[in-house]
Every structure is written in C-alpha cells, then in structure tokens.
C-alpha cells in the first residue's frame, strides 16, 4: 500500500513538472526552476499527507497549505488542478488577460489558495496566525507552509519563527525548499543561511533534514504525528532548482528562464 | 454609552471606549480575538487579557507578523482586532496590510492607536499623520476615524459585524462627547451633519470635529452660517461632500493628518470631479517639529481661530 502511494506521488510529481513546464512555455513567463525543486514536495503534500475537499474548499476543518514562494505558480496551479480544485483545462489560461491564474496566487479568484502571496516572507507569518487559530480552538487541522530558501532573507520570517516557537505551535509545519539558488546567485554567496537547521532549532523548532526529491522520506516526515512534540516542525528539504531536466539542473538561469521550442521538447523527452 | 467615565475635565480618551467595547463584544462572540505587539497597555487591553487570556495573541515587537497573524487568524475563523500604535501598524507593516489583509480581502480589523500627533514630543517617527494616505490606496478597506467615545464604540461594533477589512483610527487625545440628536446611529460610510449652515461647510473627523464645532459657533456670532459635517468614514466617503459643495459652495476640511492624501484629499478628489468649489485643506504640511499635540494644533492653525479664518478666506473665494 505504501509502495503504491509512493508510486502515485512519483507519477503526480512527474505530471506537475511536465504540465507546469508547458504552462511556462505557453505563457513564455514563469519560474520553472523553482517549480521543479518544489514539485516533489507539493505532490507529497497533496496526494499523501493533507486532508482537504475541493468541493468544500473553505471547510473549517481542512488542513491548510500556504504557498509562500508564490512566484512558483506553475507547480502550485498544476497541483491544485490535479487535486481537483479547478479543471485542468483552466491551466491553459495561465497569465493570460483576466485569467484566474495570475502570476502570483489570489485566494479570492482561486479555491485552494489560502492567502495571497508573491512578495516574499509573507507565508510563514500568515500560516503562524492560522496555526494559532487552530491552537486556540484545539482543532486538529494542520497548517503547512512552503518557503524558498532565499526568501528566508526576509526578516518577517524570523519574527514569525519567534512567535511560532514561543507558542509551541506543533500544528505548524514549515517546509524549506532548500535549492540553494535565489534569483541572481547562490544563497551562500548572497546572504548565507547556513547552518540553516541550527537556526531553526535555536528558535525553538523541531528540525528534520530530508532529501526533498525522495518521496518516501518526505512522506515519512510529513505523516509522522506532531502531537506531543510541543514544537513547530521545520523540514529542511534539500532540493535542486530545475530538478528533472539536465540543462536546468542547479542552474540559476532557470529561476525565471523560459524555454524555446527545442528546450521545451528536450525537457518533455526527459520528463518521462 | 459603553465608554469609560470621563476625566475631571469631562474629556475622554477614546482608547478606553475601544477597550470596554471590545470586551463587551468578546463576551458575546467567541470568535473575537485581539492581537497585539507588546501593546497591551497602550491599547488599554489589560482588562481583555484578564478576562480572555486565551484570546489575546501577543507577538512581541514585530509588526509585520502582527498584521500577518491577524490574516491567519481570520483564515482560521476568528474575528481578529489587531491593535498597535497607528504609525507602526500601518507604515511598518504596510506591505502586510496590502498583501495579507487588503488584497487578500480578509476579515481583519486593524486598530491604529495613538494616531495623529498624540506622541507629539516623540517626533515624526512616532507621529501617524501618513496612515490614512497609505491606507486610502486600498479601495476595499473601510477607514473610520471616530470623533468621540460614543462614535469609537459604535465604529468598533460596526467593524465587528462587517465582513471584511476595516481600519479604525483611535486617538489618545482628550475629546468631549459630541452633542447628537436623540436616536443617532453610526453607519460605516455615513457622515453626520452636526451643525446646519449655508455659507460654507467644514468637513472634519477625529479630534478635529469638536474644534470645527467651536469655529462654526464663533462664525455664527459674526453672521456666517457654517455647516459642520463629521466625516468619520474616509473610505468609502459619504456623498455628503458633494452635497456640501453644491449647497454651500465652499468647503474647508480639517484633520489631524497630513494635508496630503487624507480626508481633505479624499473630499477634493470627489468634489473636483463633480462640483468644484473653493476648498481649503487644513492639516499638517508634512513632518512637523517636536511639541505637544496641543502645541502642534495651535501652531498649524488646527484650532477654533485657525479653522474660522480658513472658512472666511474660502468664502471670500466664492464666485
């Protein structure tokens, strides 16, 4: 059963990569490098971990997912469509005039989006507030937030890290897409983050470091009950920007690069 | 009246009215929570903390997270009243107000405390005379500037039942209770005419309303009939501004805010596109010197004498 689940997640992650790259190719805009580093995390969350009902998207008991790295809408919209929040056909409108699929996610347009993101450093503070609401009500929903690593250079994250640690928000899980690349260069050459795991421990968080492309590892760490731990959970998911396509792998040029026809076709040949 | 007792001078601190009202509302509605940034005392929420310790979230001195946590609490089904010094809850967290509250269109109430130049002596870092200009840019956010303790209480009650983002600007300056007709009600977006008049209209809000009334009374003794409109809601603006332009032909606005982008700016935008008339916008020119709020009001003509003179000059410009 577990093997079946991992196989399904793997299939979903591959589809997210292919579909999001098609979106970027058709729109000639987007952030495919980050879409690919996050694809396995998103597939694991939506098809192996979270509790949600697209037909009742604002169900108070739902698990929440906050996409803090809101520029990676290719992968995010693809997973939302795959999860059933809206028809896959709508993905064709990505970034077109009056599309509901804006370059950054909008909760008022699109079911499944919990808060509007795009500017960096917003997701964790909002997710902290959601988790506090759950804590006050002793509710059993979990709140997950996915940030980039470069995004942690925004100070607002560390304000929230203090509050979440102080309030022992065990219902809050932060996943850091640690691909070590930001828009212009490597994170460690820009404003270095290491030792990243120790930083979170110092803020009162429980930290797990995993291979962010290993579905079994992701599934194990995300499905382990956080109850009784008394700490928020930070998962440092080591990933590669452009993971899955040879010429994009760990290549900063693909932060918001767009493919030409040959690149698109080569990527599709590799993503099988 | 849910406001606290007045001081010996008969004047009120509207923060007391906020505090007693939010406590009463929280008794009836378990969804109501408060969010503060080490601002329990300055928000007068000590009583709330005692009564509802589990429903106050103190994020510490961290305004960006203060505002964002408010958005998250609303997502979790709460009705959060996020309260801190107006200069910080708006300016320091402006992008959170934009993205997390206004653009996300969530059910959060931002309470800007000690607004205007209440912290006069502390200097422009602590003055909040830009807050309305910043927030006016968010078209879906209701902006309310109550003038006295009754209106503060009513504004908080209205914010609690309105579904969507609201900013209530609360002063700590001593103000009197305004005289109102029996049965007066507060409604978001509705101005109240406190004095009738035909020669000019003074449109004021917040701490300036009772000063506008004093100016109108002084003018009345000279035979000048100045109307006084309390425009507590800056967004959406009441069409009373257009009516005043048409009926009295001269408008003076008065606010404890910069002359750029506040109440006067809002009225000017509306009137200039409908029925342009001579206007004066009274407020602060920008960064102001250090001094007590009362000193600053006098220095910049935000008092009975200054308002009355502005009305005379504006009437003189009528064609």
Coordinates of C-alpha atoms in Angstrom, one line a residue:
Chain A
X1 CA 0.0 0.0 0.0
X2 CA 2.8 2.3 1.0
X3 CA 4.7 1.4 -2.2
X4 CA 1.6 2.2 -4.2
X5 CA 1.3 5.6 -2.6
X6 CA 4.9 6.5 -3.3
X7 CA 4.4 5.3 -6.8
X8 CA 1.4 7.5 -7.2
X9 CA 3.2 10.5 -5.8
X10 CA 6.1 9.9 -8.2
X11 CA 3.7 9.9 -11.1
X12 CA 2.0 13.1 -9.8
X13 CA 5.3 14.9 -9.4
X14 CA 6.3 14.0 -12.9
X15 CA 3.0 15.3 -14.2
X16 CA 3.4 18.5 -12.3
X17 CA 6.8 19.1 -13.9
X18 CA 5.5 18.4 -17.4
X19 CA 2.3 20.4 -17.0
X20 CA 3.9 23.4 -15.3
X21 CA 6.7 23.5 -17.9
X22 CA 4.0 23.5 -20.6
X23 CA 2.4 26.4 -18.8
X24 CA 5.6 28.4 -18.7
X25 CA 6.3 27.6 -22.4
X26 CA 2.9 28.7 -23.5
X27 CA 2.9 31.8 -21.3
X28 CA 6.6 32.5 -22.0
X29 CA 6.8 33.5 -18.4
X30 CA 7.2 31.9 -15.0
X31 CA 9.7 30.3 -12.6
X32 CA 10.3 26.8 -13.8
X33 CA 13.5 26.2 -11.8
X34 CA 11.6 26.7 -8.5
X35 CA 8.6 24.8 -9.9
X36 CA 10.8 21.8 -10.3
X37 CA 12.6 22.0 -7.0
X38 CA 9.2 22.1 -5.3
X39 CA 7.3 19.6 -7.4
X40 CA 8.0 16.5 -5.2
X41 CA 7.1 18.4 -2.0
X42 CA 3.8 19.6 -3.5
X43 CA 2.9 16.1 -4.9
X44 CA 3.6 14.5 -1.5
X45 CA 1.6 17.1 0.4
X46 CA -1.5 16.9 -1.8
X47 CA -1.5 13.2 -2.6
X48 CA 0.0 11.7 0.6
X49 CA -0.5 14.0 3.5
X50 CA -3.1 16.7 3.6
X51 CA -6.8 16.5 4.3
X52 CA -8.9 18.6 2.0
X53 CA -12.1 18.6 0.0
X54 CA -12.0 20.7 -3.2
X55 CA -15.8 20.7 -3.2
X56 CA -15.8 22.4 0.1
X57 CA -12.6 24.4 -0.2
X58 CA -13.2 26.6 2.9
X59 CA -14.2 23.7 5.2
X60 CA -13.1 24.9 8.6
X61 CA -11.5 21.5 9.4
X62 CA -9.3 21.4 6.3
X63 CA -5.6 21.2 6.5
X64 CA -4.1 24.5 5.2
X65 CA -1.3 24.9 2.7
X66 CA 0.3 28.3 2.3
X67 CA 2.5 28.7 -0.8
X68 CA 4.8 31.3 0.4
X69 CA 7.1 31.0 -2.6
X70 CA 4.2 32.5 -4.6
X71 CA 6.2 33.0 -7.8
X72 CA 6.2 29.2 -8.3
X73 CA 2.6 29.2 -9.6
X74 CA 3.4 26.8 -12.4
X75 CA 3.8 23.9 -10.0
X76 CA 1.2 25.2 -7.5
X77 CA -1.6 25.6 -10.0
X78 CA -0.8 22.3 -11.6
X79 CA -1.1 20.5 -8.2
X80 CA -4.3 22.4 -7.4
X81 CA -5.8 21.3 -10.7
X82 CA -4.6 17.7 -10.2
X83 CA -6.1 17.8 -6.7
X84 CA -9.5 18.8 -8.2
X85 CA -9.8 22.4 -7.2
X86 CA -10.5 23.5 -10.8
X87 CA -10.5 21.9 -14.2
X88 CA -7.1 21.1 -15.7
X89 CA -8.2 22.9 -18.9
X90 CA -8.0 26.2 -16.9
X91 CA -4.3 25.8 -16.8
X92 CA -4.2 26.9 -20.4
X93 CA -5.2 30.4 -19.3
X94 CA -2.1 30.8 -17.1
X95 CA -1.1 34.5 -17.0
X96 CA -3.5 35.4 -19.9
X97 CA -5.6 38.5 -19.6
X98 CA -8.3 38.1 -16.9
X99 CA -7.2 34.6 -16.1
X100 CA -7.9 33.4 -12.6
X101 CA -4.4 32.0 -12.8
X102 CA -2.5 35.2 -12.0
X103 CA 1.3 35.2 -11.9
X104 CA 1.0 35.0 -8.2
X105 CA -1.8 33.2 -6.4
X106 CA -5.0 35.0 -5.3
X107 CA -7.3 33.4 -2.8
X108 CA -10.3 35.4 -4.0
X109 CA -10.0 34.0 -7.5
X110 CA -8.9 30.5 -6.9
X111 CA -10.2 27.9 -4.5
X112 CA -7.4 26.2 -2.6
X113 CA -5.4 29.3 -2.2
X114 CA -5.3 30.3 1.5
X115 CA -3.7 33.8 1.3
X116 CA -2.3 36.0 -1.4
X117 CA 1.4 35.7 -1.8
X118 CA 4.1 36.8 -4.2
X119 CA 6.1 39.2 -2.2
X120 CA 8.5 37.0 -0.2
X121 CA 8.4 36.5 3.6
X122 CA 4.6 36.6 3.9
X123 CA 3.6 32.9 4.1
X124 CA 5.1 31.8 7.3
X125 CA 3.7 34.8 9.4
X126 CA 0.2 34.2 7.9
X127 CA 0.5 30.4 8.5
X128 CA 1.5 31.1 12.0
X129 CA -1.7 33.0 12.5
X130 CA -3.7 30.1 11.1
X131 CA -2.0 27.7 13.4
X132 CA -2.7 30.0 16.4
X133 CA -6.4 29.9 15.5
X134 CA -6.2 26.1 15.5
X135 CA -4.4 26.1 18.8
X136 CA -7.0 28.4 20.4
X137 CA -9.8 26.1 19.3
X138 CA -7.9 22.9 20.0
X139 CA -8.7 22.0 16.4
X140 CA -7.0 19.0 14.7
X141 CA -6.2 20.6 11.4
X142 CA -2.5 21.1 10.4
X143 CA -1.0 24.1 8.7
X144 CA 1.8 23.6 6.1
X145 CA 3.8 26.4 4.5
X146 CA 6.4 26.1 1.8
X147 CA 9.0 28.8 1.6
X148 CA 12.0 29.1 -0.7
X149 CA 15.4 29.3 1.0
X150 CA 16.4 32.7 -0.4
X151 CA 13.1 34.0 0.8
X152 CA 14.4 33.4 4.4
X153 CA 16.5 36.5 4.0
X154 CA 13.3 38.5 4.6
X155 CA 13.1 39.4 8.3
X156 CA 9.4 38.8 8.6
X157 CA 10.1 35.1 8.6
X158 CA 12.2 35.4 11.8
X159 CA 9.5 37.4 13.6
X160 CA 7.1 34.6 12.9
X161 CA 9.8 32.0 13.8
X162 CA 10.0 33.6 17.2
X163 CA 6.2 33.6 17.7
X164 CA 5.7 30.1 16.5
X165 CA 8.5 28.8 18.7
X166 CA 7.3 30.7 21.7
X167 CA 3.7 29.4 21.3
X168 CA 4.9 25.8 20.7
X169 CA 2.8 25.5 17.5
X170 CA 3.1 21.8 16.9
X171 CA 0.3 22.1 14.4
X172 CA 2.5 24.2 12.1
X173 CA 4.9 22.7 9.6
X174 CA 7.4 24.7 7.6
X175 CA 9.0 23.1 4.6
X176 CA 12.0 25.0 3.2
X177 CA 12.7 24.3 -0.4
X178 CA 16.5 24.4 0.1
X179 CA 17.7 24.6 -3.5
X180 CA 20.5 26.9 -2.6
X181 CA 19.8 29.3 -5.5
X182 CA 18.0 32.6 -5.5
X183 CA 17.2 34.8 -8.4
X184 CA 20.6 36.1 -9.0
X185 CA 23.1 33.7 -7.4
X186 CA 23.7 31.0 -4.8
X187 CA 22.2 31.8 -1.4
X188 CA 25.5 31.2 0.3
X189 CA 27.2 33.7 -2.0
X190 CA 24.5 36.3 -1.4
X191 CA 23.4 36.4 2.3
X192 CA 24.4 33.0 3.6
X193 CA 21.8 30.9 5.5
X194 CA 23.9 28.0 6.8
X195 CA 23.8 26.5 9.3
X196 CA 20.1 26.6 8.5
X197 CA 18.9 23.7 10.6
X198 CA 20.6 25.1 13.7
X199 CA 19.0 28.5 13.2
X200 CA 15.5 26.9 13.4
X201 CA 16.5 24.8 16.4
X202 CA 17.7 27.9 18.1
X203 CA 14.2 29.4 17.6
X204 CA 12.6 26.5 19.4
X205 CA 11.6 24.4 16.4
X206 CA 12.0 20.7 15.8
X207 CA 14.1 20.2 12.7
X208 CA 14.3 17.4 10.1
X209 CA 16.6 17.5 7.2
X210 CA 15.5 15.4 4.2
X211 CA 16.1 14.8 0.5
X212 CA 13.3 17.0 -0.9
X213 CA 13.1 14.8 -4.0
X214 CA 12.8 11.5 -2.1
X215 CA 9.1 10.9 -1.8
X216 CA 9.4 8.2 0.8
X217 CA 11.5 10.5 3.1
X218 CA 9.1 13.3 2.6
X219 CA 6.1 11.1 3.3
X220 CA 7.6 9.7 6.4
X221 CA 8.5 13.1 7.9
X222 CA 5.2 14.8 6.9
X223 CA 2.9 12.0 8.1
X224 CA 4.5 11.5 11.5
X225 CA 2.1 13.0 14.0
X226 CA 3.4 16.2 15.5
X227 CA 1.2 15.8 18.6
X228 CA 3.1 15.8 21.9
X229 CA 6.2 17.3 20.4
X230 CA 5.4 20.7 21.7
X231 CA 7.3 22.4 18.9
X232 CA 6.6 23.6 15.4
X233 CA 8.2 21.4 12.7
X234 CA 10.8 22.7 10.2
X235 CA 11.7 20.4 7.4
X236 CA 14.8 21.5 5.5
X237 CA 14.2 19.8 2.2
X238 CA 17.4 19.7 0.2
X239 CA 16.5 20.1 -3.5
X240 CA 17.8 21.2 -6.8
X241 CA 16.5 24.0 -8.9
X242 CA 15.5 22.6 -12.3
X243 CA 15.4 19.1 -10.9
X244 CA 14.5 16.6 -13.6
X245 CA 15.8 18.3 -16.7
X246 CA 19.5 18.0 -17.5
X247 CA 20.2 21.5 -18.8
X248 CA 18.1 23.2 -16.0
X249 CA 19.6 21.2 -13.1
X250 CA 21.1 23.5 -10.4
X251 CA 21.3 26.3 -13.0
X252 CA 20.4 29.8 -11.7
X253 CA 19.5 30.9 -15.2
X254 CA 16.3 28.9 -14.9
X255 CA 15.0 30.8 -11.9
X256 CA 12.7 32.6 -14.3
X257 CA 14.0 31.4 -17.5
X258 CA 11.6 30.5 -20.3
X259 CA 12.2 27.7 -22.8
X260 CA 12.4 27.9 -26.6
X261 CA 10.9 25.2 -28.7
X262 CA 13.9 23.0 -28.7
X263 CA 14.4 23.3 -24.9
X264 CA 10.7 22.6 -24.3
X265 CA 10.8 19.5 -26.5
X266 CA 14.0 18.2 -24.9
X267 CA 12.6 18.7 -21.4
X268 CA 9.5 16.8 -22.3
X269 CA 11.6 13.9 -23.6
X270 CA 13.5 13.9 -20.3
X271 CA 10.4 14.2 -18.1
X272 CA 9.1 10.6 -18.6
Chain B
X1 CA -22.8 54.5 26.2
X2 CA -20.1 51.9 26.7
X3 CA -17.3 54.4 27.1
X4 CA -15.4 54.7 30.4
X5 CA -16.0 57.5 32.8
X6 CA -14.7 60.9 31.7
X7 CA -11.8 62.6 33.4
X8 CA -12.5 65.5 35.8
X9 CA -12.3 67.9 32.8
X10 CA -15.2 66.0 31.1
X11 CA -13.0 64.8 28.4
X12 CA -12.4 61.2 27.2
X13 CA -9.6 59.1 25.9
X14 CA -11.2 57.1 23.1
X15 CA -8.9 54.2 23.8
X16 CA -10.9 53.5 26.9
X17 CA -14.0 53.3 24.7
X18 CA -12.3 50.9 22.4
X19 CA -11.3 48.7 25.3
X20 CA -14.6 48.5 27.0
X21 CA -16.4 47.9 23.7
X22 CA -14.1 45.1 22.6
X23 CA -14.5 43.4 26.0
X24 CA -18.3 43.5 25.7
X25 CA -18.3 42.2 22.2
X26 CA -15.9 39.4 23.1
X27 CA -18.3 38.3 25.8
X28 CA -21.0 37.7 23.2
X29 CA -18.9 36.5 20.3
X30 CA -16.2 33.8 21.0
X31 CA -14.7 34.4 17.6
X32 CA -13.3 37.8 18.6
X33 CA -9.6 37.8 19.5
X34 CA -7.1 40.6 19.9
X35 CA -3.6 40.7 18.5
X36 CA -1.0 43.0 20.0
X37 CA 2.7 43.7 19.6
X38 CA 3.7 44.3 23.2
X39 CA 1.0 47.0 23.0
X40 CA -1.4 45.7 25.7
X41 CA -1.0 48.8 27.8
X42 CA -1.1 51.4 25.1
X43 CA -4.1 49.7 23.6
X44 CA -5.8 49.6 27.1
X45 CA -6.3 45.9 26.7
X46 CA -5.3 44.8 30.2
X47 CA -8.9 44.1 31.1
X48 CA -9.4 42.0 27.9
X49 CA -6.2 40.0 28.8
X50 CA -7.6 39.3 32.2
X51 CA -11.0 38.2 31.0
X52 CA -9.9 36.3 27.9
X53 CA -6.3 35.3 28.3
X54 CA -6.5 32.6 25.7
X55 CA -8.0 35.0 23.1
X56 CA -5.1 37.6 23.1
X57 CA -2.1 36.9 20.9
X58 CA 0.9 39.0 21.7
X59 CA 3.5 38.5 19.0
X60 CA 6.0 40.8 20.6
X61 CA 7.6 43.8 19.0
X62 CA 7.1 42.5 15.5
X63 CA 4.6 44.5 13.4
X64 CA 4.9 42.6 10.2
X65 CA 4.0 39.4 11.9
X66 CA 1.3 41.2 14.0
X67 CA -0.6 42.0 10.8
X68 CA 0.1 38.7 9.1
X69 CA -1.0 36.7 12.2
X70 CA -4.3 38.7 12.0
X71 CA -4.8 37.5 8.5
X72 CA -4.1 33.9 9.6
X73 CA -6.5 34.1 12.5
X74 CA -9.2 35.3 10.1
X75 CA -8.5 32.3 7.9
X76 CA -8.9 30.1 11.0
X77 CA -12.4 31.6 11.6
X78 CA -11.6 34.2 14.1
X79 CA -12.6 37.9 14.1
X80 CA -9.2 39.5 15.0
X81 CA -8.8 43.0 16.2
X82 CA -5.2 43.8 15.6
X83 CA -4.2 46.7 17.8
X84 CA -0.9 48.7 17.9
X85 CA 0.4 52.3 17.5
X86 CA -1.0 53.6 14.3
X87 CA 2.4 54.7 12.9
X88 CA 3.7 51.1 13.1
X89 CA 0.7 49.0 12.3
X90 CA 0.3 50.9 9.0
X91 CA 3.8 52.1 7.9
X92 CA 6.0 49.4 9.3
X93 CA 3.7 46.7 8.1
X94 CA 2.4 48.4 5.0
X95 CA 3.1 45.5 2.6
X96 CA 1.5 43.0 5.0
X97 CA -1.6 45.3 5.2
X98 CA -1.6 45.4 1.4
X99 CA -1.0 41.8 0.5
X100 CA -2.2 39.8 3.6
X101 CA -5.2 41.9 4.6
X102 CA -6.5 44.2 1.8
X103 CA -5.6 42.3 -1.4
X104 CA -6.5 39.0 0.3
X105 CA -9.7 40.8 1.4
X106 CA -9.9 39.0 4.8
X107 CA -12.0 39.7 7.9
X108 CA -9.4 41.6 9.9
X109 CA -9.9 44.8 11.9
X110 CA -6.8 47.0 12.3
X111 CA -6.9 49.4 15.2
X112 CA -4.4 52.3 14.8
X113 CA -3.9 53.6 18.3
X114 CA -2.5 56.9 19.5
X115 CA -2.9 58.2 15.9
X116 CA -2.1 61.6 14.6
X117 CA 0.4 63.6 16.7
X118 CA -0.7 62.2 20.0
X119 CA 3.0 61.3 20.5
X120 CA 3.9 64.9 19.6
X121 CA 7.0 65.3 21.7
X122 CA 8.4 62.0 20.4
X123 CA 8.8 63.4 16.9
X124 CA 7.8 62.3 13.4
X125 CA 8.9 58.7 13.7
X126 CA 6.1 58.3 16.2
X127 CA 3.6 60.6 14.6
X128 CA 1.0 58.9 12.5
X129 CA -0.1 61.6 10.0
X130 CA 0.5 59.5 6.9
X131 CA -1.6 56.5 7.9
X132 CA -4.8 57.5 6.1
X133 CA -2.9 58.4 2.9
X134 CA -1.3 55.0 2.9
X135 CA -4.5 53.0 3.6
X136 CA -6.7 55.1 1.3
X137 CA -4.9 53.3 -1.6
X138 CA -6.6 50.1 -0.7
X139 CA -10.1 50.6 -2.1
X140 CA -11.8 47.7 -0.3
X141 CA -10.6 48.7 3.2
X142 CA -13.0 50.7 5.3
X143 CA -11.3 53.6 7.1
X144 CA -13.0 55.0 10.1
X145 CA -11.8 58.0 12.2
X146 CA -14.2 58.3 15.2
X147 CA -14.6 61.7 16.8
X148 CA -15.6 60.9 20.3
X149 CA -16.1 57.9 22.7
X150 CA -19.6 57.2 21.5
X151 CA -18.5 57.0 17.9
X152 CA -15.5 55.0 18.8
X153 CA -17.7 52.4 20.4
X154 CA -20.1 52.4 17.5
X155 CA -17.3 52.1 15.0
X156 CA -15.8 49.1 16.8
X157 CA -19.3 47.4 16.9
X158 CA -19.8 48.1 13.2
X159 CA -16.4 46.8 12.4
X160 CA -17.1 43.6 14.3
X161 CA -20.2 42.8 12.3
X162 CA -18.9 43.9 8.9
X163 CA -17.3 41.0 6.9
X164 CA -14.0 42.4 5.5
X165 CA -11.0 44.6 6.2
X166 CA -11.6 47.6 8.4
X167 CA -9.2 50.2 9.9
X168 CA -10.3 52.2 12.9
X169 CA -8.1 55.1 13.8
X170 CA -8.2 55.8 17.6
X171 CA -6.9 58.8 19.3
X172 CA -5.5 59.1 22.8
X173 CA -6.1 62.8 22.8
X174 CA -8.7 64.1 25.3
X175 CA -12.0 64.8 23.5
X176 CA -15.5 65.8 24.6
X177 CA -18.7 63.8 23.9
X178 CA -20.4 65.4 20.9
X179 CA -24.0 66.5 21.2
X180 CA -26.2 64.5 18.9
X181 CA -29.9 64.2 18.2
X182 CA -31.7 61.5 20.1
X183 CA -31.5 58.2 18.4
X184 CA -28.4 58.9 16.4
X185 CA -26.9 55.9 14.8
X186 CA -23.5 55.2 13.3
X187 CA -23.2 53.6 10.0
X188 CA -19.9 52.9 8.1
X189 CA -19.8 55.3 5.2
X190 CA -22.4 57.7 6.5
X191 CA -21.4 61.2 7.6
X192 CA -23.3 63.2 10.2
X193 CA -24.2 66.8 10.0
X194 CA -23.8 68.3 13.5
X195 CA -24.5 71.9 12.6
X196 CA -26.6 73.1 9.8
X197 CA -25.3 76.0 7.6
X198 CA -25.5 77.5 4.2
X199 CA -22.4 79.7 3.7
X200 CA -19.7 77.1 3.9
X201 CA -19.1 73.5 5.1
X202 CA -16.5 72.4 7.5
X203 CA -15.8 68.7 7.0
X204 CA -13.8 67.3 9.8
X205 CA -13.1 64.0 11.6
X206 CA -11.5 62.6 14.7
X207 CA -10.1 65.1 17.2
X208 CA -10.8 68.0 14.9
X209 CA -14.6 67.7 15.0
X210 CA -15.2 69.5 18.3
X211 CA -12.8 72.2 17.2
X212 CA -14.7 72.6 13.9
X213 CA -17.9 73.0 16.0
X214 CA -16.3 75.7 18.1
X215 CA -15.2 77.5 15.0
X216 CA -18.7 77.3 13.5
X217 CA -20.2 78.7 16.7
X218 CA -17.7 81.6 16.6
X219 CA -18.5 82.3 12.9
X220 CA -22.2 82.2 13.7
X221 CA -21.7 85.1 16.0
X222 CA -20.4 87.1 13.0
X223 CA -23.4 86.1 10.9
X224 CA -21.6 83.4 9.0
X225 CA -23.5 80.1 8.8
X226 CA -21.0 77.3 8.6
X227 CA -22.2 73.7 8.3
X228 CA -20.2 71.1 10.2
X229 CA -20.1 67.6 8.8
X230 CA -18.4 64.8 10.8
X231 CA -16.9 62.6 8.1
X232 CA -15.9 59.7 10.3
X233 CA -15.6 57.3 7.4
X234 CA -12.8 58.3 5.0
X235 CA -13.3 55.2 2.8
X236 CA -15.9 55.0 1.4
X237 CA -16.5 58.7 1.5
X238 CA -20.1 59.8 2.0
X239 CA -21.6 61.8 -0.8
X240 CA -22.4 64.5 1.8
X241 CA -19.2 66.1 0.4
X242 CA -20.8 66.5 -3.0
X243 CA -24.0 67.8 -1.4
X244 CA -22.0 70.3 0.6
X245 CA -20.2 71.5 -2.5
X246 CA -23.5 72.1 -4.3
X247 CA -25.4 73.6 -1.4
X248 CA -22.9 75.8 0.4
X249 CA -20.3 76.4 -2.4
X250 CA -17.2 76.4 -0.1
X251 CA -15.5 73.6 1.8
X252 CA -12.9 73.6 4.5
X253 CA -11.6 70.2 5.6
X254 CA -9.9 69.7 9.0
X255 CA -7.9 66.6 10.1
X256 CA -5.2 65.5 12.4
X257 CA -3.2 64.2 9.4
X258 CA -1.0 65.4 6.6
X259 CA -2.7 67.6 4.1
X260 CA -1.5 65.1 1.5
X261 CA -3.8 62.2 0.9
X262 CA -6.1 62.2 3.9
X263 CA -9.7 63.4 4.4
X264 CA -9.1 66.6 2.5
X265 CA -7.6 64.7 -0.4
X266 CA -10.5 62.3 -0.5
X267 CA -13.0 65.2 -0.4
X268 CA -11.1 67.1 -3.0
X269 CA -11.0 64.1 -5.3
X270 CA -14.7 63.7 -5.1
X271 CA -15.7 67.3 -5.3
X272 CA -13.3 68.2 -8.1
X273 CA -14.9 65.6 -10.4
X274 CA -18.4 66.5 -9.6
X275 CA -18.9 70.1 -8.5
X276 CA -15.7 72.0 -8.0
X277 CA -15.9 74.8 -5.4
X278 CA -13.3 76.8 -3.4
X279 CA -11.7 74.4 -0.9
X280 CA -9.1 74.6 1.9
X281 CA -7.4 71.5 3.4
X282 CA -6.3 72.1 7.0
X283 CA -3.8 69.6 8.5
X284 CA -0.1 69.2 8.8
X285 CA 2.2 70.1 5.9
X286 CA 4.4 67.0 6.4
X287 CA 7.0 66.3 9.0
X288 CA 6.3 68.7 11.9
X289 CA 8.5 70.0 14.7
X290 CA 8.6 68.4 18.1
X291 CA 6.0 69.6 20.5
X292 CA 2.9 68.6 22.4
X293 CA -0.2 67.8 20.3
X294 CA -1.9 70.8 21.7
X295 CA 1.0 73.0 20.7
X296 CA 1.1 71.5 17.2
X297 CA -2.6 72.1 16.8
X298 CA -2.2 75.7 17.7
X299 CA 1.0 76.1 15.6
X300 CA -0.6 74.8 12.5
X301 CA -4.0 76.5 12.9
X302 CA -5.9 73.4 13.8
X303 CA -8.0 75.3 16.4
X304 CA -11.0 77.5 16.6
X305 CA -9.2 80.6 15.4
X306 CA -7.4 78.9 12.5
X307 CA -10.4 77.0 11.3
X308 CA -12.7 80.1 11.4
X309 CA -10.2 82.2 9.5
X310 CA -9.8 79.5 6.8
X311 CA -13.6 79.5 6.4
X312 CA -13.7 83.3 6.0
X313 CA -11.0 83.1 3.4
X314 CA -12.6 80.3 1.5
X315 CA -16.0 82.0 1.4
X316 CA -14.2 85.1 0.0
X317 CA -13.1 82.9 -2.9
X318 CA -16.6 82.0 -3.9
X319 CA -17.6 83.4 -7.3

